[in-house]
CSV table of C-alpha atoms and ligand atoms in Angstrom, one decimal:
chain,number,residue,atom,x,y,z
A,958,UNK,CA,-48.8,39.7,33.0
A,959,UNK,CA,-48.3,36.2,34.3
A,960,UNK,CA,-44.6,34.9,35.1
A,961,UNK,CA,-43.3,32.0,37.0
A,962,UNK,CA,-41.2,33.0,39.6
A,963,UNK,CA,-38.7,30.7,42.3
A,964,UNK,CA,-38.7,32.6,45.6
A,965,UNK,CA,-36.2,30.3,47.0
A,966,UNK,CA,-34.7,26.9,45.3
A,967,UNK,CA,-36.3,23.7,46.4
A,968,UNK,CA,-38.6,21.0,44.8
A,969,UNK,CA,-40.6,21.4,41.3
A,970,UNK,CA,-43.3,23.0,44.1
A,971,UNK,CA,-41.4,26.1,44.1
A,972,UNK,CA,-42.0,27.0,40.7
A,973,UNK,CA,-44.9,29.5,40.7
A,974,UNK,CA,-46.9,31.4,38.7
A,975,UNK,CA,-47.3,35.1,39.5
A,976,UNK,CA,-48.9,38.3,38.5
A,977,UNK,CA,-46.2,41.4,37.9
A,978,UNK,CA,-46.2,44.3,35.8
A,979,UNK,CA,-45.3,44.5,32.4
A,980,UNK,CA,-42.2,46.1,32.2
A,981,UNK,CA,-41.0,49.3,31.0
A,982,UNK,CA,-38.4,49.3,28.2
A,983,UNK,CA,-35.6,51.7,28.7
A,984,UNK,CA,-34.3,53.9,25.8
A,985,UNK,CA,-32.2,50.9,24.5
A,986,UNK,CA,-34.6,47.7,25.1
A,987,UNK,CA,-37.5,45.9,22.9
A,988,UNK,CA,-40.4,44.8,24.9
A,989,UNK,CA,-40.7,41.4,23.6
A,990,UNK,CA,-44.1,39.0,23.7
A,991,UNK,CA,-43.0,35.9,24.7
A,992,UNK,CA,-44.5,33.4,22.2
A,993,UNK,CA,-42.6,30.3,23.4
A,994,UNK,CA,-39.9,29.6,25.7
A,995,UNK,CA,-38.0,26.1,26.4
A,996,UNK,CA,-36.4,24.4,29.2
A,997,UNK,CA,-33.2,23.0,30.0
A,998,UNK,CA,-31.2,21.0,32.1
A,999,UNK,CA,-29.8,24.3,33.7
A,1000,UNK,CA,-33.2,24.9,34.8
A,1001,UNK,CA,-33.3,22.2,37.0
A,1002,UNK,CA,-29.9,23.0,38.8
A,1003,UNK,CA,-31.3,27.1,39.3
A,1004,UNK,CA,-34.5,25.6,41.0
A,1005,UNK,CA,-32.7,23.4,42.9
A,1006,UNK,CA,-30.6,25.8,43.8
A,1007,UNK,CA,-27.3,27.8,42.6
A,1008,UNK,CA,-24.9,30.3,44.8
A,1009,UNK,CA,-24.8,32.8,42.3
A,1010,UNK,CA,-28.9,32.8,41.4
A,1011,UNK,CA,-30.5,35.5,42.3
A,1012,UNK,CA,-33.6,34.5,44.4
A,1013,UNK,CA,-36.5,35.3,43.5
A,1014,UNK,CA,-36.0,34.6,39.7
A,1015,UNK,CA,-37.5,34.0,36.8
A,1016,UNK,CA,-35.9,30.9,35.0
A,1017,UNK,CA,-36.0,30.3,31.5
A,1018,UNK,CA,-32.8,31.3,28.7
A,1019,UNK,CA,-33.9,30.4,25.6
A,1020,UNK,CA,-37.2,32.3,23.9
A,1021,UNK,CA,-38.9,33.9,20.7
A,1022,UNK,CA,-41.9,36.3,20.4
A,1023,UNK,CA,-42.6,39.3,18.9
A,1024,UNK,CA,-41.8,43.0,19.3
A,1025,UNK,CA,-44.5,44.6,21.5
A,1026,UNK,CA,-43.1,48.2,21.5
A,1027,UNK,CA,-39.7,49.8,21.1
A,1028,UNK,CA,-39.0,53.1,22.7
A,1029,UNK,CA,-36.1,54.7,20.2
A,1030,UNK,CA,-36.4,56.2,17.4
A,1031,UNK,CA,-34.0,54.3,15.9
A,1032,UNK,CA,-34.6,51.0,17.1
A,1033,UNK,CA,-34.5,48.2,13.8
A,1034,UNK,CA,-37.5,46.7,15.2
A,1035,UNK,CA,-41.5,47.4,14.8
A,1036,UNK,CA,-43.8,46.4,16.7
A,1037,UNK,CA,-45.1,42.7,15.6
A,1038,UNK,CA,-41.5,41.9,14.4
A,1039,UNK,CA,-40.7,38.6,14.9
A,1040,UNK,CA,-37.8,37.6,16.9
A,1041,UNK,CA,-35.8,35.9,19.4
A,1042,UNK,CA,-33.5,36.4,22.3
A,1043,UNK,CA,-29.4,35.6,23.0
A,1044,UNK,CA,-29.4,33.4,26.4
A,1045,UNK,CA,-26.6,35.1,27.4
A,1046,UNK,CA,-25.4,38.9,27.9
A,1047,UNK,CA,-22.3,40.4,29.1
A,1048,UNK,CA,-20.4,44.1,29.5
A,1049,UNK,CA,-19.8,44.2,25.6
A,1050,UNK,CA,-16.5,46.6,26.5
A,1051,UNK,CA,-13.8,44.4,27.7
A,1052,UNK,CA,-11.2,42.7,26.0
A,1053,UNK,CA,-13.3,39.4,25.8
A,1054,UNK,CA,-16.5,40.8,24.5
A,1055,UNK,CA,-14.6,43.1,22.0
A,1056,UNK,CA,-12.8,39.9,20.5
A,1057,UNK,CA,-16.9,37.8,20.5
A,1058,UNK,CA,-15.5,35.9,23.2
A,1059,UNK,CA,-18.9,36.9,25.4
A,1060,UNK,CA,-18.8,34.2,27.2
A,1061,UNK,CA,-15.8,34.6,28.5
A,1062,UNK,CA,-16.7,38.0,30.3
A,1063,UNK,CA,-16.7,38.5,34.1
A,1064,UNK,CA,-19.7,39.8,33.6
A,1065,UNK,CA,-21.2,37.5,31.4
A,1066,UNK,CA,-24.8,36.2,32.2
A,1067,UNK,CA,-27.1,33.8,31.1
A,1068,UNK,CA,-31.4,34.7,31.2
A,1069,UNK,CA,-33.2,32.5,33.9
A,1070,UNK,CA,-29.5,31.9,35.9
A,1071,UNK,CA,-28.0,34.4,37.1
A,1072,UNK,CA,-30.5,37.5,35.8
A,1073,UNK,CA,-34.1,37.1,35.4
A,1074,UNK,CA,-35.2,34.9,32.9
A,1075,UNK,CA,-37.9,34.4,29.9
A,1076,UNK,CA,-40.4,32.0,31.3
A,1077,UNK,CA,-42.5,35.3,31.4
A,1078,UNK,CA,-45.9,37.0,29.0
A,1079,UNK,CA,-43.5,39.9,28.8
A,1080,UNK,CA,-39.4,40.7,28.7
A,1081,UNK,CA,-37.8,43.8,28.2
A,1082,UNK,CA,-34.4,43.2,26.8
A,1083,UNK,CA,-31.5,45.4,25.3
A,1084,UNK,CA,-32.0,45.8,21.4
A,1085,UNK,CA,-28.5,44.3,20.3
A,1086,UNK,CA,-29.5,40.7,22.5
A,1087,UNK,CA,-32.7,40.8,20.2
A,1088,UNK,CA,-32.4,39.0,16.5
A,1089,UNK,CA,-34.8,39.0,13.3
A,1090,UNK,CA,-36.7,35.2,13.9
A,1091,UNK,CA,-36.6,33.7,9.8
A,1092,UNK,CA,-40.7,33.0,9.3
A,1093,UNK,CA,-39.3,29.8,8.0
A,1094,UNK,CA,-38.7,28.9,11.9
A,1095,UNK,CA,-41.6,28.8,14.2
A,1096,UNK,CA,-41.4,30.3,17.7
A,1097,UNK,CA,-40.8,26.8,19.2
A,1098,UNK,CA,-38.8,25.7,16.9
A,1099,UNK,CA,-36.2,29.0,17.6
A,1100,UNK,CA,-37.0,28.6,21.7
A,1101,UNK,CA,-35.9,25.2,21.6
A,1102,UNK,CA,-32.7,25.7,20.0
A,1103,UNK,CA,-30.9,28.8,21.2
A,1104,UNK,CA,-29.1,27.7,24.4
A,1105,UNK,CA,-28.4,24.2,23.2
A,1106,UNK,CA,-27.5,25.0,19.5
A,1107,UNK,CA,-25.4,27.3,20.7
A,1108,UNK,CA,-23.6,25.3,23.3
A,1109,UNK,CA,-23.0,22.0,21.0
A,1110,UNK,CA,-22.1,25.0,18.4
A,1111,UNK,CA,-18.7,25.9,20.6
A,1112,UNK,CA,-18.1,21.9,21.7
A,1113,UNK,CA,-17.7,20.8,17.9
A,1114,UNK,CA,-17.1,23.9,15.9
A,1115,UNK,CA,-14.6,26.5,18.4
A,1116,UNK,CA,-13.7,23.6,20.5
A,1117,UNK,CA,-13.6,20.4,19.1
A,1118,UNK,CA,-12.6,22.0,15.7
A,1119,UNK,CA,-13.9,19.5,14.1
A,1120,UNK,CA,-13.3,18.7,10.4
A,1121,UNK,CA,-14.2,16.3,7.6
A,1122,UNK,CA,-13.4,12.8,7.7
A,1123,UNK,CA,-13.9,12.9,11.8
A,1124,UNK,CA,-15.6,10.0,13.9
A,1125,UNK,CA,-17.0,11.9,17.0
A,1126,UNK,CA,-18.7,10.7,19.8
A,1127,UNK,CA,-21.7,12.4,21.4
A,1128,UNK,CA,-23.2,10.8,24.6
A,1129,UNK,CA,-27.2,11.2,24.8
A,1130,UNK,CA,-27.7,11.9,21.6
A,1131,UNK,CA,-31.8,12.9,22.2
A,1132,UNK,CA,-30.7,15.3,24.4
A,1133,UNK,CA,-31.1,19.0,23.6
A,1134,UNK,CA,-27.4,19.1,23.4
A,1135,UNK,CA,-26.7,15.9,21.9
A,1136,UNK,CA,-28.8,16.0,19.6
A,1137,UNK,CA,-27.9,19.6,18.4
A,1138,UNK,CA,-24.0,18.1,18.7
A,1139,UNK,CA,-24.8,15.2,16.3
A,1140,UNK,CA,-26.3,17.9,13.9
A,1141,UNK,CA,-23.5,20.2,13.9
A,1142,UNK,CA,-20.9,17.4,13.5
A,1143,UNK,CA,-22.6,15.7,10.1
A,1144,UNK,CA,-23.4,19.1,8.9
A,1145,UNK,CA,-19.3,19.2,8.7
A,1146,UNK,CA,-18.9,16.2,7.2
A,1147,UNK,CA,-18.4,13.9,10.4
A,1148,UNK,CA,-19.4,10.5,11.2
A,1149,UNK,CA,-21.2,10.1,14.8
A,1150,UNK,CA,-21.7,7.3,16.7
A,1151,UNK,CA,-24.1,7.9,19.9
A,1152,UNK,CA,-24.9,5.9,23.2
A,1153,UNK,CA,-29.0,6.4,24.8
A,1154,UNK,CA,-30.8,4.5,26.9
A,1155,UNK,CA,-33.3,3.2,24.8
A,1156,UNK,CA,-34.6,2.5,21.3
A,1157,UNK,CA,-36.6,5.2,21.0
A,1158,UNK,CA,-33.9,7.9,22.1
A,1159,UNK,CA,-31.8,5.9,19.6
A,1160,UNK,CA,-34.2,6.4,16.7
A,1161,UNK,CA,-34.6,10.2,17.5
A,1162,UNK,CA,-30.1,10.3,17.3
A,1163,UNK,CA,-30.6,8.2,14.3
A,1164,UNK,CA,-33.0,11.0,12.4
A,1165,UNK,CA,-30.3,13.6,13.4
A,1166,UNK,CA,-27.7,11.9,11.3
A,1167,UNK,CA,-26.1,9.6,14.0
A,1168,UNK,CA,-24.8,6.4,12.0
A,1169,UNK,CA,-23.5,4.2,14.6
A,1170,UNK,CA,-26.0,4.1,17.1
A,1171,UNK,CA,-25.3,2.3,21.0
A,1172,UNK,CA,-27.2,1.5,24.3
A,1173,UNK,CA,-25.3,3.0,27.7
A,1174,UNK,CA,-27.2,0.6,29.3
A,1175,UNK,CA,-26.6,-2.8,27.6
A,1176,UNK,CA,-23.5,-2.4,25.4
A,1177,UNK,CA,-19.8,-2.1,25.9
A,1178,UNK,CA,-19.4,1.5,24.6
A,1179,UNK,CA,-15.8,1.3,24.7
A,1180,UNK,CA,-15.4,-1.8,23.5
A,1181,UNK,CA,-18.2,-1.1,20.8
A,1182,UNK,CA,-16.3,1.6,19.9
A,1183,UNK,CA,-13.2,0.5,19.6
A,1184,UNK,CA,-15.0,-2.2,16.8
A,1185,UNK,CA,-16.1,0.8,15.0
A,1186,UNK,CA,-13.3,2.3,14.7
A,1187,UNK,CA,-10.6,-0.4,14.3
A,1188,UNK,CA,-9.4,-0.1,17.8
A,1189,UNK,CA,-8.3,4.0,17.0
A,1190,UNK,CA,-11.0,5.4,18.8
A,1191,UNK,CA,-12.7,8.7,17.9
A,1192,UNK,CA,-11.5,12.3,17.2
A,1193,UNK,CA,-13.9,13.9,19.2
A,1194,UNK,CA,-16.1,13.5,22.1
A,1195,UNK,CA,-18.9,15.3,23.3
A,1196,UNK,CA,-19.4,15.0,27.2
A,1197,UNK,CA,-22.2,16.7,29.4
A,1198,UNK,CA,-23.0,13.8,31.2
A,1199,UNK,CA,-19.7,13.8,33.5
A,1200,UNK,CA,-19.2,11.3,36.5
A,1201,UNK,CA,-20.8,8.3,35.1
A,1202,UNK,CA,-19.4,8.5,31.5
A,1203,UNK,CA,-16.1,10.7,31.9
A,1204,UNK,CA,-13.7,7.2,32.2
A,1205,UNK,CA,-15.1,5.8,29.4
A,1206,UNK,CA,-14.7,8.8,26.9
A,1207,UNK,CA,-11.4,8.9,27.9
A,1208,UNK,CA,-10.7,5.3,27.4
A,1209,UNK,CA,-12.3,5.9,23.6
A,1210,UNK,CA,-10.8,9.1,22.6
A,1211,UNK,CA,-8.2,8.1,19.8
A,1212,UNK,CA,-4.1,8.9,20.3
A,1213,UNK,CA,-4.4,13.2,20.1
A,1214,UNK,CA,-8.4,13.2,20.4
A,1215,UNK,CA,-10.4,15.6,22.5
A,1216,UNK,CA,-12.8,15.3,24.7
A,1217,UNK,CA,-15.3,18.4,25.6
A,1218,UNK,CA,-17.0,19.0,28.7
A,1219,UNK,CA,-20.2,21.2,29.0
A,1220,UNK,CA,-21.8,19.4,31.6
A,1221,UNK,CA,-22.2,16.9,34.5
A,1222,UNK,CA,-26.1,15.6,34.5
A,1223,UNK,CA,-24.7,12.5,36.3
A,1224,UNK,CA,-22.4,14.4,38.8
A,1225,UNK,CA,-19.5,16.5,38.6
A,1226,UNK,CA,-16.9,14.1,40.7
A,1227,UNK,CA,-15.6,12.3,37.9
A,1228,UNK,CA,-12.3,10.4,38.8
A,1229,UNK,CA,-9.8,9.9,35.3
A,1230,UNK,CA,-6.7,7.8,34.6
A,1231,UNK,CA,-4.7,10.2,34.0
A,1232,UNK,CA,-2.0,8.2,32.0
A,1233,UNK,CA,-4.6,7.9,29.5
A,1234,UNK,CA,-4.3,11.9,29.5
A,1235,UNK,CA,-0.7,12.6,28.7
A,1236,UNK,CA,0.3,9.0,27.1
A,1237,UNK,CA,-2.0,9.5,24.4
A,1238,UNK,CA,-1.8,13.2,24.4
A,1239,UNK,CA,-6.1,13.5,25.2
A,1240,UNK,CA,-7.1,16.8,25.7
A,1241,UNK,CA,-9.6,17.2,28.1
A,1242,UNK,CA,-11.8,20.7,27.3
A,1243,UNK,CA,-14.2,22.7,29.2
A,1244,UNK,CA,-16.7,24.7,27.7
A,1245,UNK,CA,-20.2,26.6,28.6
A,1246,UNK,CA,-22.4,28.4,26.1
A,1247,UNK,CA,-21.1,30.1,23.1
A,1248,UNK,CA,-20.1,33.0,21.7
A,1249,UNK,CA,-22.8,35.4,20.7
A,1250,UNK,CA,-21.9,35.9,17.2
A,1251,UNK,CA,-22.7,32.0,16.4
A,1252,UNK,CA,-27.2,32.8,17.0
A,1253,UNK,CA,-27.4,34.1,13.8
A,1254,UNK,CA,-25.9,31.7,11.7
A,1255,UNK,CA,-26.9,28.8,13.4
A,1256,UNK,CA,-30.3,30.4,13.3
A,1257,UNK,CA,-30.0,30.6,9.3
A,1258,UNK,CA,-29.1,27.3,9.2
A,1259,UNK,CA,-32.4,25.8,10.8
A,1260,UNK,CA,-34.0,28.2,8.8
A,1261,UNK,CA,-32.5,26.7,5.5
A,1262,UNK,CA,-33.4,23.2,6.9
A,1263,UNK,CA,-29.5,22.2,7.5
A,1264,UNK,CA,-30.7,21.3,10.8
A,1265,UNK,CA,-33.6,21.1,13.1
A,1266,UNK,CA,-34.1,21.5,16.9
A,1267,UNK,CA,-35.8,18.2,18.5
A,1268,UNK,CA,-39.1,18.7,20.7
A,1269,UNK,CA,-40.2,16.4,22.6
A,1270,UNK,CA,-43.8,18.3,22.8
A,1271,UNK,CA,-45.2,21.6,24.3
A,1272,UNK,CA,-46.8,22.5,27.4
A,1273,UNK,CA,-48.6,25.6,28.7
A,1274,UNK,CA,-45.8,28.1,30.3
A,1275,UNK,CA,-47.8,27.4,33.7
A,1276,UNK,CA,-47.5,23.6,33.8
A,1277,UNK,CA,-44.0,24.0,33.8
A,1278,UNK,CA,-44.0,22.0,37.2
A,1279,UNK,CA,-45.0,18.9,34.8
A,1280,UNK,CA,-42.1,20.1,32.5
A,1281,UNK,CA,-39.6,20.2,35.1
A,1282,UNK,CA,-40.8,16.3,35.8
A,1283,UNK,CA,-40.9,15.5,32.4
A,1284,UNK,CA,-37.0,16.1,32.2
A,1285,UNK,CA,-36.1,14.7,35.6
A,1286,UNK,CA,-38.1,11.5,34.5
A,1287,UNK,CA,-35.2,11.5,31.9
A,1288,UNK,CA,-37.8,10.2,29.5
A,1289,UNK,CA,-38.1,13.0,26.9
A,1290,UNK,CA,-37.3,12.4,23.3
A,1291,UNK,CA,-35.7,16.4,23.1
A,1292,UNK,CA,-36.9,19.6,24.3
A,1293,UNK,CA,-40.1,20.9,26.5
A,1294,UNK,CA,-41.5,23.7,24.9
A,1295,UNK,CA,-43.5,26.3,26.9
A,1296,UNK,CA,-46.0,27.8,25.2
A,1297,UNK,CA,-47.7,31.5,27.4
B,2216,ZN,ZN1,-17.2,41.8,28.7
């Protein structure tokens, strides 16, 4: 089988494609034929380099296929099952994983990061990370929304708690993320404004359910926020772009707002005011992933049409040195879809 494999981190050159052997499932695993896979910004950080990726790798977290073979008796799959894959795993014993915190585990992983990934014909993975794909979703439509669905899932919903009648902000709101984030926020009865960088990000925000919808590049978001929300400022907002946006959302976030942090595509050495913090009583969350038990719900939902994952467009698997340009370009209007 073909699989692209980082021997050591470096430029988009160091994504290659490989032969290996398709591997053996153990007693407990699904071999899985990977019918699409996606990437994410996290893929550009593990082939530029991470301490705790294991080199060689291969990236990708989020993918669907079908069941190849099982090897228990037991197993609830057959092959030609369709299906698709949690990004993350973890021990599934401690006190954490017990209470569906997963992502909280010391042990907890995510495919194509810190373990090998899906960016691969073939993956053998343990039964209870596999899950029954709706036919109502297609196999890129369930690659390109686990990780990021799943993420903006724990932002709004665990994190942000975020309830009816709430104006949230969501910065980049064609990203994977953001635009999963906007989804999740109407879907409860939110109102979103968004800030992109250009009309046609904007438009793709605005098809999401975005009402209010702003330029990073030309407006005053603060100040065009403040306007919008007769100088209160917003309940919620949704940050993954860190060093370059951080002041602002604090300066937006209404009297007892929140402000959650995934992510820091402009840098992570944000500098705050922190009498904004504790005068106005902002609290300033961090959050990665999300809890396992949220994939099958939010899966059900896309299959019911509540909300759909963006693409941008797919590529073959092995032009993913064109996808990993594609999202550095920061041009894409959603996700890059590999297709094996
Ligand atoms: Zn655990």
């Amino acid at each position: 089988m073909k699989s692209i494999r980082i021997n050591a981190p470096g430029g988009i050159d160091v994504l290659q494609t490989e032969e290996a052997a398709i591997p053996e499932p153990k007693p407990n695993q699904v071999l899985v034929r990977i019918k699409a896979a996606s990437l994410n910004h996290l893929d550009i950080w593990v082939r530029k380099g991470l301490p705790f990726s294991p080199y060689p790798l291969t990236p990708g977290s989020d993918c669907a296929g079908v069941v190849e073979s099982t090897v228990s008796q037991v197993s609830n799959f057959k092959k030609g099952d369709r299906v698709f894959i949690s990004p993350g795993f973890s021990c599934g014993t401690c006190r954490f994983c017990l209470a569906g915190n997963d992502n909280l585990c010391k042990d907890y992983h995510i495919f194509g990061e810190s373990a090998d990934g899906f960016n691969s014909e073939f993956v053998a993975v343990d039964e209870h990370l596999v899950f029954p794909l709706p036919d109502s979703v297609s196999f890129s439509e369930s690659a390109a929304s686990t990780l990021v669905f799943l993420t903006a899932w724990q932002m709004v919903v665990d994190k942000g708690q975020i309830k009816s009648g709430d104006t949230v902000f969501v910065w980049g709101g064609s990203s994977g993320v953001g635009s999963a984030a906007i989804q999740i926020a109407r879907y409860f009865g939110a109102e979103v404004i968004t800030a992109a960088s250009s009309s046609e990000k904007l438009a793709v925000a605005e098809k999401c359910g975005a009402s209010t919808l702003l330029n990073y590049q030309t407006d005053d978001i603060v100040r065009e926020v403040k306007a919008k929300t007769g100088k209160r400022g917003v309940d919620l907002v949704v940050e993954h772009t860190g060093a370059e946006t951080l002041s602002r959302s604090v300066q937006m976030t209404a009297k007892g707002g929140k402000i959650v942090t995934c992510g820091a595509t402009t840098g992570w050495d944000a500098k705050i005011d922190l009498r904004h913090i504790f005068f106005r009583q902002i609290s300033l969350i961090g959050s990665t992933m999300g809890s396992r038990n949220h994939l099958v719900p939010i899966m059900k939902l896309i299959a019911n049409g509540k909300m759909k994952p963006v693409i941008d467009r797919e590529i073959s698997m092995w032009e993913i040195q064109k996808g990993h340009d594609l999202i550095e370009s920061g041009k894409t209007l959603g996700k890059i879809v590999l297709i094996p």
